[in-house]
Amino acid sequence: MKRVMYCLFGIGLMLGVASAQQPPAAGQKLGLATSIQRGYANIKMNLTQNAEKMPEADYGFKPGSMPEVRTYGALFAHVANAHYNGCAAVKGVPNPNQGNDLEKTKTAKADIVKALGDSFAFCDDAYSSTTDENAVQLVKAGQNEVTRAAALYGQIVHDNEMFGTSNVYLRSKGLVPSSTERQAGRGRGNQ
């Protein structure tokens, strides 16, 4: 039940973020599919730019000494793993990355950035093929069946959580997150 509540909260949050960052033309109606697609496009841009932003030398950086805290690079490899798992379920196909834990096999920046890009490419059609009609169709997610919209929004929520975490890593290194730079360029936000 908590998971459903978190998903609903995430959906509401993402609708607000999507509409705040890409305001529709006056009188335009945004359906569920458009909201999902806009949320995905925004987080794809944010994660890709943050992955590029950190220098190679700091891809092994993690704030603090707790062993369970991921390095900067592992954070993005984790995102890529999650993309393959989630989008394979939505698409109804086997996970092409099954058995390949990118967090353990990728450490170099170029390899991780490529893995992240490849995972987005695998997911692109899961999002672009979503319609208001098929958004409510059930897909297998682990032992459960959830709506396509819930599965995709769940992934967007997870990606936003990882994006926020990556911003902490960047700030710890004195770097300004890419989304903040974009907002500052439009006269909003502060560094």
PDB file of C-alpha atoms in Angstrom:
ATOM      1  CA  MET A   1       0.000   0.000   0.000  1.00  0.00           C
ATOM      2  CA  LYS A   2       2.882   2.339   0.819  1.00  0.00           C
ATOM      3  CA  ARG A   3       4.338   1.705  -2.613  1.00  0.00           C
ATOM      4  CA  VAL A   4       1.051   2.676  -4.285  1.00  0.00           C
ATOM      5  CA  MET A   5       0.921   5.859  -2.204  1.00  0.00           C
ATOM      6  CA  TYR A   6       4.510   6.706  -3.114  1.00  0.00           C
ATOM      7  CA  CYS A   7       3.713   6.113  -6.791  1.00  0.00           C
ATOM      8  CA  LEU A   8       0.665   8.353  -6.611  1.00  0.00           C
ATOM      9  CA  PHE A   9       2.698  11.014  -4.828  1.00  0.00           C
ATOM     10  CA  GLY A  10       5.408  10.664  -7.473  1.00  0.00           C
ATOM     11  CA  ILE A  11       2.876  10.975 -10.273  1.00  0.00           C
ATOM     12  CA  GLY A  12       1.525  14.165  -8.769  1.00  0.00           C
ATOM     13  CA  LEU A  13       5.044  15.494  -8.273  1.00  0.00           C
ATOM     14  CA  MET A  14       6.037  14.655 -11.831  1.00  0.00           C
ATOM     15  CA  LEU A  15       2.914  16.269 -13.265  1.00  0.00           C
ATOM     16  CA  GLY A  16       3.814  19.425 -11.389  1.00  0.00           C
ATOM     17  CA  VAL A  17       7.459  19.296 -12.495  1.00  0.00           C
ATOM     18  CA  ALA A  18       6.541  18.564 -16.109  1.00  0.00           C
ATOM     19  CA  SER A  19       4.033  21.375 -16.277  1.00  0.00           C
ATOM     20  CA  ALA A  20       6.340  23.818 -14.468  1.00  0.00           C
ATOM     21  CA  GLN A  21       9.285  23.165 -16.768  1.00  0.00           C
ATOM     22  CA  GLN A  22       7.404  22.946 -20.048  1.00  0.00           C
ATOM     23  CA  PRO A  23       4.315  25.097 -19.829  1.00  0.00           C
ATOM     24  CA  PRO A  24       1.641  24.196 -22.360  1.00  0.00           C
ATOM     25  CA  ALA A  25       0.181  26.723 -24.738  1.00  0.00           C
ATOM     26  CA  ALA A  26      -2.946  28.393 -23.435  1.00  0.00           C
ATOM     27  CA  GLY A  27      -5.913  26.060 -23.597  1.00  0.00           C
ATOM     28  CA  GLN A  28      -3.856  22.931 -24.351  1.00  0.00           C
ATOM     29  CA  LYS A  29      -4.914  19.706 -22.637  1.00  0.00           C
ATOM     30  CA  LEU A  30      -2.166  17.395 -21.425  1.00  0.00           C
ATOM     31  CA  GLY A  31      -3.063  13.742 -21.231  1.00  0.00           C
ATOM     32  CA  LEU A  32      -1.369  11.076 -19.196  1.00  0.00           C
ATOM     33  CA  ALA A  33       0.880   9.954 -22.061  1.00  0.00           C
ATOM     34  CA  THR A  34       2.128  13.477 -22.782  1.00  0.00           C
ATOM     35  CA  SER A  35       2.876  14.031 -19.098  1.00  0.00           C
ATOM     36  CA  ILE A  36       4.849  10.793 -18.950  1.00  0.00           C
ATOM     37  CA  GLN A  37       6.769  11.614 -22.127  1.00  0.00           C
ATOM     38  CA  ARG A  38       7.639  15.128 -20.952  1.00  0.00           C
ATOM     39  CA  GLY A  39       8.764  13.872 -17.560  1.00  0.00           C
ATOM     40  CA  TYR A  40      10.971  11.287 -19.254  1.00  0.00           C
ATOM     41  CA  ALA A  41      12.489  13.792 -21.685  1.00  0.00           C
ATOM     42  CA  ASN A  42      13.329  16.139 -18.820  1.00  0.00           C
ATOM     43  CA  ILE A  43      14.959  13.530 -16.580  1.00  0.00           C
ATOM     44  CA  LYS A  44      16.801  12.008 -19.543  1.00  0.00           C
ATOM     45  CA  MET A  45      18.343  15.405 -20.271  1.00  0.00           C
ATOM     46  CA  ASN A  46      19.183  16.059 -16.608  1.00  0.00           C
ATOM     47  CA  LEU A  47      20.830  12.688 -15.968  1.00  0.00           C
ATOM     48  CA  THR A  48      22.745  12.692 -19.258  1.00  0.00           C
ATOM     49  CA  GLN A  49      24.117  16.175 -18.639  1.00  0.00           C
ATOM     50  CA  ASN A  50      25.072  15.406 -15.030  1.00  0.00           C
ATOM     51  CA  ALA A  51      26.819  12.197 -16.106  1.00  0.00           C
ATOM     52  CA  GLU A  52      28.864  14.237 -18.583  1.00  0.00           C
ATOM     53  CA  LYS A  53      29.573  17.058 -16.129  1.00  0.00           C
ATOM     54  CA  MET A  54      31.704  15.235 -13.531  1.00  0.00           C
ATOM     55  CA  PRO A  55      35.369  14.871 -14.521  1.00  0.00           C
ATOM     56  CA  GLU A  56      36.680  11.330 -15.074  1.00  0.00           C
ATOM     57  CA  ALA A  57      38.975  11.660 -12.047  1.00  0.00           C
ATOM     58  CA  ASP A  58      35.947  12.073  -9.768  1.00  0.00           C
ATOM     59  CA  TYR A  59      33.851   9.175 -11.058  1.00  0.00           C
ATOM     60  CA  GLY A  60      35.081   7.132  -8.083  1.00  0.00           C
ATOM     61  CA  PHE A  61      34.049   9.861  -5.603  1.00  0.00           C
ATOM     62  CA  LYS A  62      31.453   9.224  -2.938  1.00  0.00           C
ATOM     63  CA  PRO A  63      30.485  11.567  -0.122  1.00  0.00           C
ATOM     64  CA  GLY A  64      31.249   9.898   3.172  1.00  0.00           C
ATOM     65  CA  SER A  65      32.850   6.611   4.089  1.00  0.00           C
ATOM     66  CA  MET A  66      29.822   4.347   4.436  1.00  0.00           C
ATOM     67  CA  PRO A  67      30.398   1.257   2.285  1.00  0.00           C
ATOM     68  CA  GLU A  68      26.826   1.182   0.944  1.00  0.00           C
ATOM     69  CA  VAL A  69      27.112   4.675  -0.554  1.00  0.00           C
ATOM     70  CA  ARG A  70      27.618   4.474  -4.309  1.00  0.00           C
ATOM     71  CA  THR A  71      30.407   6.219  -6.157  1.00  0.00           C
ATOM     72  CA  TYR A  72      29.376   8.863  -8.668  1.00  0.00           C
ATOM     73  CA  GLY A  73      29.915   6.422 -11.512  1.00  0.00           C
ATOM     74  CA  ALA A  74      28.049   3.603  -9.764  1.00  0.00           C
ATOM     75  CA  LEU A  75      25.083   5.933  -9.294  1.00  0.00           C
ATOM     76  CA  PHE A  76      24.664   6.243 -13.083  1.00  0.00           C
ATOM     77  CA  ALA A  77      25.370   2.541 -13.662  1.00  0.00           C
ATOM     78  CA  HIS A  78      22.595   1.834 -11.146  1.00  0.00           C
ATOM     79  CA  VAL A  79      20.242   4.064 -13.155  1.00  0.00           C
ATOM     80  CA  ALA A  80      21.122   2.171 -16.340  1.00  0.00           C
ATOM     81  CA  ASN A  81      20.461  -1.181 -14.621  1.00  0.00           C
ATOM     82  CA  ALA A  82      17.069   0.082 -13.469  1.00  0.00           C
ATOM     83  CA  HIS A  83      16.219   1.288 -16.988  1.00  0.00           C
ATOM     84  CA  TYR A  84      16.856  -2.117 -18.484  1.00  0.00           C
ATOM     85  CA  ASN A  85      14.793  -3.859 -15.813  1.00  0.00           C
ATOM     86  CA  GLY A  86      11.845  -1.464 -15.932  1.00  0.00           C
ATOM     87  CA  CYS A  87      11.642  -0.912 -19.663  1.00  0.00           C
ATOM     88  CA  ALA A  88      11.983  -4.619 -20.463  1.00  0.00           C
ATOM     89  CA  ALA A  89       8.917  -5.196 -18.287  1.00  0.00           C
ATOM     90  CA  VAL A  90       6.950  -2.397 -19.947  1.00  0.00           C
ATOM     91  CA  LYS A  91       7.928  -3.579 -23.414  1.00  0.00           C
ATOM     92  CA  GLY A  92       7.209  -7.221 -22.555  1.00  0.00           C
ATOM     93  CA  VAL A  93      10.651  -8.372 -23.709  1.00  0.00           C
ATOM     94  CA  PRO A  94      13.560 -10.072 -21.944  1.00  0.00           C
ATOM     95  CA  ASN A  95      16.013  -7.720 -20.261  1.00  0.00           C
ATOM     96  CA  PRO A  96      18.924  -7.493 -22.742  1.00  0.00           C
ATOM     97  CA  ASN A  97      21.233  -6.647 -19.846  1.00  0.00           C
ATOM     98  CA  GLN A  98      20.176  -9.585 -17.639  1.00  0.00           C
ATOM     99  CA  GLY A  99      23.081 -10.888 -15.588  1.00  0.00           C
ATOM    100  CA  ASN A 100      25.274  -7.856 -16.315  1.00  0.00           C
ATOM    101  CA  ASP A 101      25.429  -5.653 -13.222  1.00  0.00           C
ATOM    102  CA  LEU A 102      26.744  -2.408 -14.672  1.00  0.00           C
ATOM    103  CA  GLU A 103      27.611  -1.167 -11.172  1.00  0.00           C
ATOM    104  CA  LYS A 104      30.185  -3.950 -10.948  1.00  0.00           C
ATOM    105  CA  THR A 105      31.385  -4.053 -14.558  1.00  0.00           C
ATOM    106  CA  LYS A 106      31.692  -0.356 -15.457  1.00  0.00           C
ATOM    107  CA  THR A 107      33.958   2.138 -13.696  1.00  0.00           C
ATOM    108  CA  ALA A 108      35.371   4.412 -16.410  1.00  0.00           C
ATOM    109  CA  LYS A 109      33.387   7.548 -17.198  1.00  0.00           C
ATOM    110  CA  ALA A 110      33.174   6.838 -20.934  1.00  0.00           C
ATOM    111  CA  ASP A 111      31.855   3.323 -20.306  1.00  0.00           C
ATOM    112  CA  ILE A 112      29.268   4.512 -17.787  1.00  0.00           C
ATOM    113  CA  VAL A 113      28.092   7.422 -19.941  1.00  0.00           C
ATOM    114  CA  LYS A 114      27.716   5.003 -22.863  1.00  0.00           C
ATOM    115  CA  ALA A 115      25.846   2.464 -20.700  1.00  0.00           C
ATOM    116  CA  LEU A 116      23.495   5.218 -19.511  1.00  0.00           C
ATOM    117  CA  GLY A 117      22.909   6.382 -23.090  1.00  0.00           C
ATOM    118  CA  ASP A 118      22.295   2.816 -24.251  1.00  0.00           C
ATOM    119  CA  SER A 119      19.779   2.290 -21.442  1.00  0.00           C
ATOM    120  CA  PHE A 120      17.907   5.435 -22.448  1.00  0.00           C
ATOM    121  CA  ALA A 121      17.911   4.264 -26.076  1.00  0.00           C
ATOM    122  CA  PHE A 122      16.404   0.953 -24.924  1.00  0.00           C
ATOM    123  CA  CYS A 123      13.685   2.855 -23.027  1.00  0.00           C
ATOM    124  CA  ASP A 124      12.880   5.517 -25.624  1.00  0.00           C
ATOM    125  CA  ASP A 125      10.226   3.516 -27.454  1.00  0.00           C
ATOM    126  CA  ALA A 126       8.603   2.353 -24.197  1.00  0.00           C
ATOM    127  CA  TYR A 127       7.850   6.011 -23.517  1.00  0.00           C
ATOM    128  CA  SER A 128       7.186   7.219 -27.063  1.00  0.00           C
ATOM    129  CA  SER A 129       4.728   4.395 -27.743  1.00  0.00           C
ATOM    130  CA  THR A 130       2.707   5.182 -24.612  1.00  0.00           C
ATOM    131  CA  THR A 131      -0.748   6.540 -25.357  1.00  0.00           C
ATOM    132  CA  ASP A 132      -3.546   7.671 -23.085  1.00  0.00           C
ATOM    133  CA  GLU A 133      -5.286   4.401 -23.972  1.00  0.00           C
ATOM    134  CA  ASN A 134      -2.442   1.942 -23.340  1.00  0.00           C
ATOM    135  CA  ALA A 135      -1.191   3.808 -20.251  1.00  0.00           C
ATOM    136  CA  VAL A 136      -3.764   1.932 -18.179  1.00  0.00           C
ATOM    137  CA  GLN A 137      -2.931  -1.520 -19.556  1.00  0.00           C
ATOM    138  CA  LEU A 138      -1.314  -3.878 -17.064  1.00  0.00           C
ATOM    139  CA  VAL A 139       2.302  -4.957 -17.405  1.00  0.00           C
ATOM    140  CA  LYS A 140       4.226  -7.517 -15.366  1.00  0.00           C
ATOM    141  CA  ALA A 141       6.496  -5.893 -12.765  1.00  0.00           C
ATOM    142  CA  GLY A 142       8.225  -8.549 -10.680  1.00  0.00           C
ATOM    143  CA  GLN A 143       5.509 -10.597  -9.003  1.00  0.00           C
ATOM    144  CA  ASN A 144       2.894  -7.888  -9.597  1.00  0.00           C
ATOM    145  CA  GLU A 145       0.980  -6.407 -12.459  1.00  0.00           C
ATOM    146  CA  VAL A 146       0.834  -2.612 -12.601  1.00  0.00           C
ATOM    147  CA  THR A 147      -0.374  -0.146 -15.161  1.00  0.00           C
ATOM    148  CA  ARG A 148       2.080   0.906 -17.808  1.00  0.00           C
ATOM    149  CA  ALA A 149       1.752   4.481 -16.501  1.00  0.00           C
ATOM    150  CA  ALA A 150       2.632   3.414 -12.946  1.00  0.00           C
ATOM    151  CA  ALA A 151       5.684   1.486 -14.159  1.00  0.00           C
ATOM    152  CA  LEU A 152       6.939   4.400 -16.264  1.00  0.00           C
ATOM    153  CA  TYR A 153       6.227   7.015 -13.603  1.00  0.00           C
ATOM    154  CA  GLY A 154       7.941   4.793 -11.048  1.00  0.00           C
ATOM    155  CA  GLN A 155      11.036   4.835 -13.228  1.00  0.00           C
ATOM    156  CA  ILE A 156      10.850   8.619 -13.629  1.00  0.00           C
ATOM    157  CA  VAL A 157      10.513   9.015  -9.853  1.00  0.00           C
ATOM    158  CA  HIS A 158      13.538   6.751  -9.303  1.00  0.00           C
ATOM    159  CA  ASP A 159      15.521   8.676 -11.922  1.00  0.00           C
ATOM    160  CA  ASN A 160      14.636  11.977 -10.257  1.00  0.00           C
ATOM    161  CA  GLU A 161      15.813  10.600  -6.911  1.00  0.00           C
ATOM    162  CA  MET A 162      19.126   9.586  -8.472  1.00  0.00           C
ATOM    163  CA  PHE A 163      19.385  12.963 -10.226  1.00  0.00           C
ATOM    164  CA  GLY A 164      18.960  14.751  -6.904  1.00  0.00           C
ATOM    165  CA  THR A 165      21.619  12.527  -5.370  1.00  0.00           C
ATOM    166  CA  SER A 166      23.994  13.257  -8.257  1.00  0.00           C
ATOM    167  CA  ASN A 167      23.517  16.978  -7.606  1.00  0.00           C
ATOM    168  CA  VAL A 168      24.845  16.502  -4.066  1.00  0.00           C
ATOM    169  CA  TYR A 169      27.947  14.797  -5.478  1.00  0.00           C
ATOM    170  CA  LEU A 170      28.480  17.610  -7.993  1.00  0.00           C
ATOM    171  CA  ARG A 171      28.018  20.318  -5.362  1.00  0.00           C
ATOM    172  CA  SER A 172      30.476  18.484  -3.086  1.00  0.00           C
ATOM    173  CA  LYS A 173      33.044  18.924  -5.842  1.00  0.00           C
ATOM    174  CA  GLY A 174      32.177  22.603  -6.357  1.00  0.00           C
ATOM    175  CA  LEU A 175      30.291  21.975  -9.608  1.00  0.00           C
ATOM    176  CA  VAL A 176      26.934  23.466 -10.495  1.00  0.00           C
ATOM    177  CA  PRO A 177      24.325  20.913 -11.674  1.00  0.00           C
ATOM    178  CA  SER A 178      23.307  21.274 -15.315  1.00  0.00           C
ATOM    179  CA  SER A 179      19.659  21.978 -14.501  1.00  0.00           C
ATOM    180  CA  THR A 180      20.685  24.880 -12.273  1.00  0.00           C
ATOM    181  CA  GLU A 181      22.849  26.273 -15.053  1.00  0.00           C
ATOM    182  CA  ARG A 182      19.939  26.086 -17.489  1.00  0.00           C
ATOM    183  CA  GLN A 183      17.608  27.847 -15.045  1.00  0.00           C
ATOM    184  CA  ALA A 184      20.204  30.538 -14.341  1.00  0.00           C
ATOM    185  CA  GLY A 185      20.547  31.053 -18.086  1.00  0.00           C
ATOM    186  CA  ARG A 186      16.828  31.809 -18.218  1.00  0.00           C
ATOM    187  CA  GLY A 187      17.156  34.258 -15.342  1.00  0.00           C
ATOM    188  CA  ARG A 188      15.882  31.822 -12.703  1.00  0.00           C
ATOM    189  CA  GLY A 189      17.572  30.011  -9.886  1.00  0.00           C
ATOM    190  CA  ASN A 190      20.794  30.660  -8.089  1.00  0.00           C
ATOM    191  CA  GLN A 191      24.010  28.765  -8.006  1.00  0.00           C
TER     192      GLN A 191
END
